[in-house]
Short mmCIF file of N, CA and C in Angstrom, two decimals:
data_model
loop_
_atom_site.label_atom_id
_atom_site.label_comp_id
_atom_site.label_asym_id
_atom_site.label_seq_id
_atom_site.Cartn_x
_atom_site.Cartn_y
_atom_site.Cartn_z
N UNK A 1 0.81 -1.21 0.00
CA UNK A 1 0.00 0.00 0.00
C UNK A 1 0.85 1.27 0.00
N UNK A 2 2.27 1.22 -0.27
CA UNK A 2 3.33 2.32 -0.05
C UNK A 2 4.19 2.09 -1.40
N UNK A 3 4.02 3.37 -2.08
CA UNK A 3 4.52 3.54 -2.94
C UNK A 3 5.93 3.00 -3.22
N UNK A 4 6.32 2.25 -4.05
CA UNK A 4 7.85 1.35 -4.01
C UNK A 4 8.24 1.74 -5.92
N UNK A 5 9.18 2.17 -5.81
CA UNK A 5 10.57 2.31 -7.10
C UNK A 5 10.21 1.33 -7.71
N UNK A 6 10.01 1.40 -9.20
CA UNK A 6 9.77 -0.13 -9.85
C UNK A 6 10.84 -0.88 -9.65
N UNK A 7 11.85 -0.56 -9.79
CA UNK A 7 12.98 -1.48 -10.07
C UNK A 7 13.36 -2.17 -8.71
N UNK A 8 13.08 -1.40 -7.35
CA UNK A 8 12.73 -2.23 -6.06
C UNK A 8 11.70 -3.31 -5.82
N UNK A 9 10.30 -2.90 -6.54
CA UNK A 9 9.40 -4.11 -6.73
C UNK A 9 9.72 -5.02 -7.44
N UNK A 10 10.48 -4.66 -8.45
CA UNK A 10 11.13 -6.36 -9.30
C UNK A 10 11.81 -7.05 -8.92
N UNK A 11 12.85 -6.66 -8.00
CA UNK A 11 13.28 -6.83 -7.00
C UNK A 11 13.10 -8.13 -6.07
N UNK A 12 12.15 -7.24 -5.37
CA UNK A 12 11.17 -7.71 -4.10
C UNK A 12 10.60 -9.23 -4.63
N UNK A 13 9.59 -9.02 -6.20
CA UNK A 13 9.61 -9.86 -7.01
C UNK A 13 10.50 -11.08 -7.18
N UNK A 14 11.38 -11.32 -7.41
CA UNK A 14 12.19 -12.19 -7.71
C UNK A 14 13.10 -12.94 -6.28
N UNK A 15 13.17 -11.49 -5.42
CA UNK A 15 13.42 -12.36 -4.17
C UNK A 15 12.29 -13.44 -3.24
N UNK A 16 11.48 -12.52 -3.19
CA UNK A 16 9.75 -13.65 -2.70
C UNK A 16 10.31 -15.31 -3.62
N UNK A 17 9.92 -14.97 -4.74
CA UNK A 17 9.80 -16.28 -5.61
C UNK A 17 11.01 -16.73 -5.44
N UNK A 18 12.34 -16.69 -4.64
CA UNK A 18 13.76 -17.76 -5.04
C UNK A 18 13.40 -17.93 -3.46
N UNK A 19 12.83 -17.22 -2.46
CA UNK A 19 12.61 -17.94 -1.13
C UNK A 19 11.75 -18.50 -1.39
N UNK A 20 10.30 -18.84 -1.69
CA UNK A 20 9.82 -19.40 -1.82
C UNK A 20 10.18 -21.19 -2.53
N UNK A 21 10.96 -20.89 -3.28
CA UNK A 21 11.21 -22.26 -3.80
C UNK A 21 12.56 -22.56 -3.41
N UNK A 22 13.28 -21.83 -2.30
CA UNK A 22 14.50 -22.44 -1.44
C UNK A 22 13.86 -22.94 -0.26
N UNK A 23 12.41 -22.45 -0.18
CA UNK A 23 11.87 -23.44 1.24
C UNK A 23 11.21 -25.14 0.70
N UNK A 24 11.41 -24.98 -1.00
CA UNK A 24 11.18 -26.21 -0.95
C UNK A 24 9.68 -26.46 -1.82
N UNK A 25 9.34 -25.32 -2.27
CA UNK A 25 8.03 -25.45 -3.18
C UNK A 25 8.43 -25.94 -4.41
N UNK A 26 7.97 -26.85 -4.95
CA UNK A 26 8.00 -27.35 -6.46
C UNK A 26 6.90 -26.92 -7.06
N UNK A 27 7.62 -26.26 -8.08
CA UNK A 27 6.81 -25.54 -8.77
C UNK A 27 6.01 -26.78 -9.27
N UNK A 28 6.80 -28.36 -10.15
CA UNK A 28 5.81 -29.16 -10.22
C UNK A 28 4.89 -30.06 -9.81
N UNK A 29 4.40 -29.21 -8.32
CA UNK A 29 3.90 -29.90 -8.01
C UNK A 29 2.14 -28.81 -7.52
N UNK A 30 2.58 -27.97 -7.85
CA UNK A 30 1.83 -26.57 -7.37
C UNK A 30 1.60 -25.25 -8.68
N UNK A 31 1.26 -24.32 -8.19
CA UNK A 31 0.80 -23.40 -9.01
C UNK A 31 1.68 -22.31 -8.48
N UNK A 32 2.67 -21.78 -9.34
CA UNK A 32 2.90 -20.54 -8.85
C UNK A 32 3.07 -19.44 -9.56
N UNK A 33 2.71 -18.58 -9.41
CA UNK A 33 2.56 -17.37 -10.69
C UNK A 33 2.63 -15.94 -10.00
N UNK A 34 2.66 -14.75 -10.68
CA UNK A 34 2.56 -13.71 -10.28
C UNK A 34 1.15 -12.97 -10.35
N UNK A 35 0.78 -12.92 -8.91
CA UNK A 35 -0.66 -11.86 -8.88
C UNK A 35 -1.26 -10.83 -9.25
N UNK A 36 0.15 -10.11 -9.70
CA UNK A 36 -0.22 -9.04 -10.59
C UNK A 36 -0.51 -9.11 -11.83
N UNK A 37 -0.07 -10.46 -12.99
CA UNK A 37 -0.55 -10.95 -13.81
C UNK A 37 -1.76 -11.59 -14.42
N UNK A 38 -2.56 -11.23 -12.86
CA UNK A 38 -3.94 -11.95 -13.22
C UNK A 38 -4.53 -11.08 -13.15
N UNK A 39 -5.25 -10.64 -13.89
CA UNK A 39 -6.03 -9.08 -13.68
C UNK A 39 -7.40 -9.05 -12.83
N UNK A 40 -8.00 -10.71 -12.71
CA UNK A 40 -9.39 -11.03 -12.11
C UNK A 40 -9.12 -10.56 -10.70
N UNK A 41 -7.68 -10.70 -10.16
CA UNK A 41 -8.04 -10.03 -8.88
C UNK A 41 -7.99 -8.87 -8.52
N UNK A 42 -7.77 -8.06 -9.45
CA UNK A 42 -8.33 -6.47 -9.31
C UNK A 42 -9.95 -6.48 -9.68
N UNK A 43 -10.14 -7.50 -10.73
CA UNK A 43 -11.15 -6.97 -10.85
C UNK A 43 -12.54 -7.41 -9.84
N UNK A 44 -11.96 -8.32 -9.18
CA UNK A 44 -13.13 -8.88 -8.37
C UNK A 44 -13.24 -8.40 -6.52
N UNK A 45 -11.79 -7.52 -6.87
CA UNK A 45 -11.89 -6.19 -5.20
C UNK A 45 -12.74 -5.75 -5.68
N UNK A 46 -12.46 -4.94 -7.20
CA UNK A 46 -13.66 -4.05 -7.64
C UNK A 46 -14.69 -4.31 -7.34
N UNK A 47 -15.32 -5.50 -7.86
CA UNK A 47 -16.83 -5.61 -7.25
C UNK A 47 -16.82 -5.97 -6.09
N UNK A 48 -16.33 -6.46 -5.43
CA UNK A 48 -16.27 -6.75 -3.94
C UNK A 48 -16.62 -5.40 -3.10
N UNK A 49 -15.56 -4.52 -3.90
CA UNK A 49 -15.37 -3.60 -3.11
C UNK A 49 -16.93 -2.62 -3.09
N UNK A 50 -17.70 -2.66 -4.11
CA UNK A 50 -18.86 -2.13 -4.19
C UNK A 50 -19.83 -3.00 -3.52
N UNK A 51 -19.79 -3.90 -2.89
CA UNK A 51 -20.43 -4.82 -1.67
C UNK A 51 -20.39 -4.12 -0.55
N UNK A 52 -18.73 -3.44 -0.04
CA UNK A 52 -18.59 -3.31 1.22
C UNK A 52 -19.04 -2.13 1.61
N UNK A 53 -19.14 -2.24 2.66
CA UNK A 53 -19.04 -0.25 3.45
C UNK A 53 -17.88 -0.10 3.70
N UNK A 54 -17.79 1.58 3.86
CA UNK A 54 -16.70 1.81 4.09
C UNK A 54 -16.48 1.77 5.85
N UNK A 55 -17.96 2.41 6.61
CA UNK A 55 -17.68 2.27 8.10
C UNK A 55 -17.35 1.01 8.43
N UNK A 56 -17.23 -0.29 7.34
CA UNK A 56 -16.70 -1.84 8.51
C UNK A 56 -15.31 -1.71 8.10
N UNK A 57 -14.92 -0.94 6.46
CA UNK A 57 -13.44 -0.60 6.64
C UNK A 57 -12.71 -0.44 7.95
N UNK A 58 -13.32 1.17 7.72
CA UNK A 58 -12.83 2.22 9.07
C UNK A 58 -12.70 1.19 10.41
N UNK A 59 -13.77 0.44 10.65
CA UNK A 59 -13.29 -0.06 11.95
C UNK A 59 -11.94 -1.16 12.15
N UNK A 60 -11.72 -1.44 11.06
CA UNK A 60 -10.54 -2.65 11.22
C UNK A 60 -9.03 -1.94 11.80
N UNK A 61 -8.85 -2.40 12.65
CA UNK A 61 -7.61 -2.04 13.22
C UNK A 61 -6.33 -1.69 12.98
N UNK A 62 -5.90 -3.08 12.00
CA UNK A 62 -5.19 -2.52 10.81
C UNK A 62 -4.89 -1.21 10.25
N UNK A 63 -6.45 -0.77 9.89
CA UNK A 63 -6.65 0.29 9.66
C UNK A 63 -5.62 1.69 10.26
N UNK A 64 -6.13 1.33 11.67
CA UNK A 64 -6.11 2.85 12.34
C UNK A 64 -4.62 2.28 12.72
N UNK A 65 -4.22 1.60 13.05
CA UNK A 65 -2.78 1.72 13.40
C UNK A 65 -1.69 2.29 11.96
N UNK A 66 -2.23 1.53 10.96
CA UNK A 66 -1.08 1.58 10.06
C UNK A 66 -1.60 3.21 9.70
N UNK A 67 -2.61 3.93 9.80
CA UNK A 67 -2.99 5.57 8.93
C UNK A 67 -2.29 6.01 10.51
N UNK A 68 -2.39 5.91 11.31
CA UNK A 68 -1.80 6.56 12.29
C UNK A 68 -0.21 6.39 12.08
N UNK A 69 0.62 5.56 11.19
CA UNK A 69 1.77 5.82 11.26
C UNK A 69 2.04 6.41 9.49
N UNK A 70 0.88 6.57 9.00
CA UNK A 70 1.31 7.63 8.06
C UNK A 70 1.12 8.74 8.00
N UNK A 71 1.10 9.18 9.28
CA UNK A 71 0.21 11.17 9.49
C UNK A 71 -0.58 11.36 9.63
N UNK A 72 -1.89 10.09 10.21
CA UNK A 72 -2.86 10.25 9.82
C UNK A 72 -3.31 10.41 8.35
N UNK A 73 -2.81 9.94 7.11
CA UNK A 73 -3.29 10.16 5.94
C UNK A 73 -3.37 8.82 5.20
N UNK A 74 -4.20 8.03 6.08
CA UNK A 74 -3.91 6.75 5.57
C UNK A 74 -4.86 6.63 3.95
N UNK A 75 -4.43 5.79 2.92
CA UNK A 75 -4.54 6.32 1.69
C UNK A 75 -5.76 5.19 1.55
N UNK A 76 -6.57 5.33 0.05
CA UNK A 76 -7.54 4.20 -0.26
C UNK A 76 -7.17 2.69 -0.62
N UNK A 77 -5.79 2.99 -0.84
CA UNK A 77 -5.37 1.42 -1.03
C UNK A 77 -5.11 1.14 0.29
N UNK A 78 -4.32 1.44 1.27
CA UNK A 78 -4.59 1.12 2.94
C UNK A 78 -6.24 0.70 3.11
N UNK A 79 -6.72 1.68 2.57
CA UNK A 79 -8.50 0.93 3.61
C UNK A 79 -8.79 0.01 2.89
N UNK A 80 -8.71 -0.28 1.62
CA UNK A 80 -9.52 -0.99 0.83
C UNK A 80 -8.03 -2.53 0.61
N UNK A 81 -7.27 -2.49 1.12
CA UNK A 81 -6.29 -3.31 0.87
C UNK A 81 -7.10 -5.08 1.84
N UNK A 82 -8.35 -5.31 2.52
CA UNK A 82 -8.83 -5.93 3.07
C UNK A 82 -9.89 -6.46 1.84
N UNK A 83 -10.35 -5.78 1.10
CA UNK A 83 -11.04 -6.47 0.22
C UNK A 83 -10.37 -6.81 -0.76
N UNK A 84 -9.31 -6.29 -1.35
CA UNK A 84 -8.47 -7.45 -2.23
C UNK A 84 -7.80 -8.03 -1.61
N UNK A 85 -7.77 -8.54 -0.16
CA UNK A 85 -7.04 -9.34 -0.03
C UNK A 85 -8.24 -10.97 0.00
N UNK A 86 -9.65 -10.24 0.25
CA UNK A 86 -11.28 -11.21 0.18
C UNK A 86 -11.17 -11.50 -0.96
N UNK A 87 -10.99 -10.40 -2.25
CA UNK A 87 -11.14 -11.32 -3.33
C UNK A 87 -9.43 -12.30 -3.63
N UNK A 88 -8.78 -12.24 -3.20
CA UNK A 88 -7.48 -13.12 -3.16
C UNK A 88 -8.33 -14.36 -2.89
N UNK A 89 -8.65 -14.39 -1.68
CA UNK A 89 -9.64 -15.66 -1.17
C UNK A 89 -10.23 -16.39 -1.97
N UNK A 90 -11.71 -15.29 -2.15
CA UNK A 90 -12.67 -16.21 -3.01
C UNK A 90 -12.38 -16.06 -4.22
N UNK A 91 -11.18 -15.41 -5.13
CA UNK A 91 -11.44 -15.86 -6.34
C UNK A 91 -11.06 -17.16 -6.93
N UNK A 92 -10.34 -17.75 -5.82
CA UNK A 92 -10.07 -19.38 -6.03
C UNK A 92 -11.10 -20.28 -4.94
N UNK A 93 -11.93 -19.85 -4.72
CA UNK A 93 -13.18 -20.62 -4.15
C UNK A 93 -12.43 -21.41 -2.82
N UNK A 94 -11.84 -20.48 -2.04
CA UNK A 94 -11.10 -21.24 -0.96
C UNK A 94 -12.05 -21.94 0.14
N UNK A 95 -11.68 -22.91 0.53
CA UNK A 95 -12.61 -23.12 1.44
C UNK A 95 -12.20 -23.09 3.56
N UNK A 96 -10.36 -22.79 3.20
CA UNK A 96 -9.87 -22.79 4.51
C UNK A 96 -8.71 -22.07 4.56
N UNK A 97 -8.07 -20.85 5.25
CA UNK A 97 -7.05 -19.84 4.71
C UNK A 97 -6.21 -20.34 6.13
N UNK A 98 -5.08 -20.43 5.61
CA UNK A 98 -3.99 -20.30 6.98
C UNK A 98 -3.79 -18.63 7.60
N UNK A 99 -4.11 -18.58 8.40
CA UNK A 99 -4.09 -16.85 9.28
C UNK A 99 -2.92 -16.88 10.35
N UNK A 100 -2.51 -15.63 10.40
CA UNK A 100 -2.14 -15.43 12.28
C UNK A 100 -3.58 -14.75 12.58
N UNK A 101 -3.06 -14.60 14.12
CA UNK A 101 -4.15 -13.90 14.70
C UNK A 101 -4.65 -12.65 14.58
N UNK A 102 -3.35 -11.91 13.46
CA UNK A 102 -3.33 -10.49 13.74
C UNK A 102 -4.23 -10.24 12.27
N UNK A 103 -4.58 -11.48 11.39
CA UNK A 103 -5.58 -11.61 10.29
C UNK A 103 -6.84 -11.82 10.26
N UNK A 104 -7.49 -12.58 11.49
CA UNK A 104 -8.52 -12.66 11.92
C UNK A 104 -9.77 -12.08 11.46
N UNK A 105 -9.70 -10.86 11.36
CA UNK A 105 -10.64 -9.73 11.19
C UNK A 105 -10.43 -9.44 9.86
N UNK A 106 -9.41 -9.83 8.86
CA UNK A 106 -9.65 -9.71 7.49
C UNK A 106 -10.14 -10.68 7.10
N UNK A 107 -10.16 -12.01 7.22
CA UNK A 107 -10.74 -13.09 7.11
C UNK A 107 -12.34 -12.94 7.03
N UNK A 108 -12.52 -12.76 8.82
CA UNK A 108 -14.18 -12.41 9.42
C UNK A 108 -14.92 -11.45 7.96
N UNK A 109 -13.86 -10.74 7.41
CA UNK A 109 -14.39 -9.71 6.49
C UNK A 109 -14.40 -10.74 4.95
N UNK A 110 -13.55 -11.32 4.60
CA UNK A 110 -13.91 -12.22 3.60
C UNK A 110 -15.41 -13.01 3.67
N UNK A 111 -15.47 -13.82 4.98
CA UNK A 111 -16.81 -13.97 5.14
C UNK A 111 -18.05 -13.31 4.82
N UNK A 112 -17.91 -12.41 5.48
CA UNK A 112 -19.55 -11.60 5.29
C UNK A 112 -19.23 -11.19 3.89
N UNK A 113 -18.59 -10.54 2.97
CA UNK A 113 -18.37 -10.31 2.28
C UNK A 113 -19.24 -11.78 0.91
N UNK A 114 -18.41 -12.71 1.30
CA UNK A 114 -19.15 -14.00 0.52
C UNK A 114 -20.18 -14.21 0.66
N UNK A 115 -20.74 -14.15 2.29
CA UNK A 115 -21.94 -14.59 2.66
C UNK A 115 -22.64 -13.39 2.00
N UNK A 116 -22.58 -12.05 2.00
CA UNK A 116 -23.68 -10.98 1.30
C UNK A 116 -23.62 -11.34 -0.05
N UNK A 117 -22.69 -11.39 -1.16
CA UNK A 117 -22.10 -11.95 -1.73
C UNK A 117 -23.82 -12.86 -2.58
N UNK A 118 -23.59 -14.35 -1.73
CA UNK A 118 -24.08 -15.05 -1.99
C UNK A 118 -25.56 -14.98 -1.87
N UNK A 119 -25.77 -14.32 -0.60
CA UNK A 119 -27.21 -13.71 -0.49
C UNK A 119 -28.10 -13.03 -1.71
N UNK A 120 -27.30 -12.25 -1.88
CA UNK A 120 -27.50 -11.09 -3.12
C UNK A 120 -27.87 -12.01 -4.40
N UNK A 121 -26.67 -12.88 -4.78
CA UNK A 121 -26.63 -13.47 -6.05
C UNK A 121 -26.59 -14.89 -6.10
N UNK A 122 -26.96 -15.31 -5.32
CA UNK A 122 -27.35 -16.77 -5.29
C UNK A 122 -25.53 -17.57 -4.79
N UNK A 123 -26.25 -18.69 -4.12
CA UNK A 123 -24.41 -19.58 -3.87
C UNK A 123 -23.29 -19.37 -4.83
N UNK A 124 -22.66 -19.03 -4.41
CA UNK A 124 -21.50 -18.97 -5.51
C UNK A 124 -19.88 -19.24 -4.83
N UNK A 125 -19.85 -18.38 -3.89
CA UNK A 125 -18.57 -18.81 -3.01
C UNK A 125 -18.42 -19.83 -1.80
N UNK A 126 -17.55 -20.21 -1.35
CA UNK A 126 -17.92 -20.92 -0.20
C UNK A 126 -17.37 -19.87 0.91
N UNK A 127 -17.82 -19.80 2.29
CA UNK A 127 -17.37 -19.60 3.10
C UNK A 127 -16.18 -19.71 3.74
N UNK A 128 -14.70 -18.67 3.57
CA UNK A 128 -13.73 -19.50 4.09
C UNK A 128 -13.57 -19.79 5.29
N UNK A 129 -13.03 -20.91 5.70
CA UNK A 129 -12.79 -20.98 7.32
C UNK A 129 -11.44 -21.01 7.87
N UNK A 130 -10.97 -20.28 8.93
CA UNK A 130 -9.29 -19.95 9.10
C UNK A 130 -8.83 -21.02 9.48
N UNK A 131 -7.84 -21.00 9.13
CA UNK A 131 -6.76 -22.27 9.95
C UNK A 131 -5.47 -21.47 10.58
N UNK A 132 -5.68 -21.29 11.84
CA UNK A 132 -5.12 -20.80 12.45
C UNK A 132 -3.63 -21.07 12.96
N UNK A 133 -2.40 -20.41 12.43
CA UNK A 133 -1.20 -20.78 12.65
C UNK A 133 -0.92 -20.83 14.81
N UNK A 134 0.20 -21.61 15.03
CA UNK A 134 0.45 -21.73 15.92
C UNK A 134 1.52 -21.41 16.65
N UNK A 135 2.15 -20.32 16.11
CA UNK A 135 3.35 -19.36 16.39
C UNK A 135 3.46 -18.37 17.43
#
């Protein structure tokens, strides 16, 4: 949600993906790709994001800590960075997300989000349910 130098995000890019597969991910055995290459998950914050309110934004904690350490000027990708992280979720029809605790409440928000979601437009997502790390 903080503006980054392209050539630092490519970066960032390429380091994620060589840890990732120095911990041992096979690529043939899994899916791994870049998220920014898929455009469905912008586009399905988008509608997501016209689901949500903004007052269940505002209340997430997240929230107010991280705009409180930008001047108080916390930006729209800060508030709204909870519903693309819902459509991350459901756009692969997850049915169980590994969380810490300090995710909880973005999760809780994937939920209702699916559940209105589904209300609105008939079953379509499943409900995810956390799987809670033990760290």
């Amino acid at each position: 949600t903080m503006p980054k130098e392209p050539a630092v995000l490519r970066q960032n890019i390429l380091d994620t993906t060589a840890a990732i597969l120095a911990c041992g991910i096979d690529p043939k055995k899994c899916f791994l790709f870049r998220q920014s290459l898929v455009p469905e998950h912008a586009e399905l914050a988008w509608i997501l994001g016209c689901l949500t309110n903004v007052p269940r934004l505002l209340r997430l904690p997240q929230w107010k800590m991280k705009r409180a350490s930008q001047s108080n000027e916390g930006t729209v990708g800060l508030l709204t960075y909870p519903v693309l992280q819902a459509a991350d979720i459901l756009l692969y029809k997850s049915t169980h997300v590994p969380v810490g605790e300090d995710q909880v409440l973005h999760l809780e928000l994937a939920q209702d989000i699916a559940q209105h979601f589904n209300k609105k437009y008939g079953e379509f997502f499943p409900v995810p349910k956390a799987i809670l790390s033990k760290l």
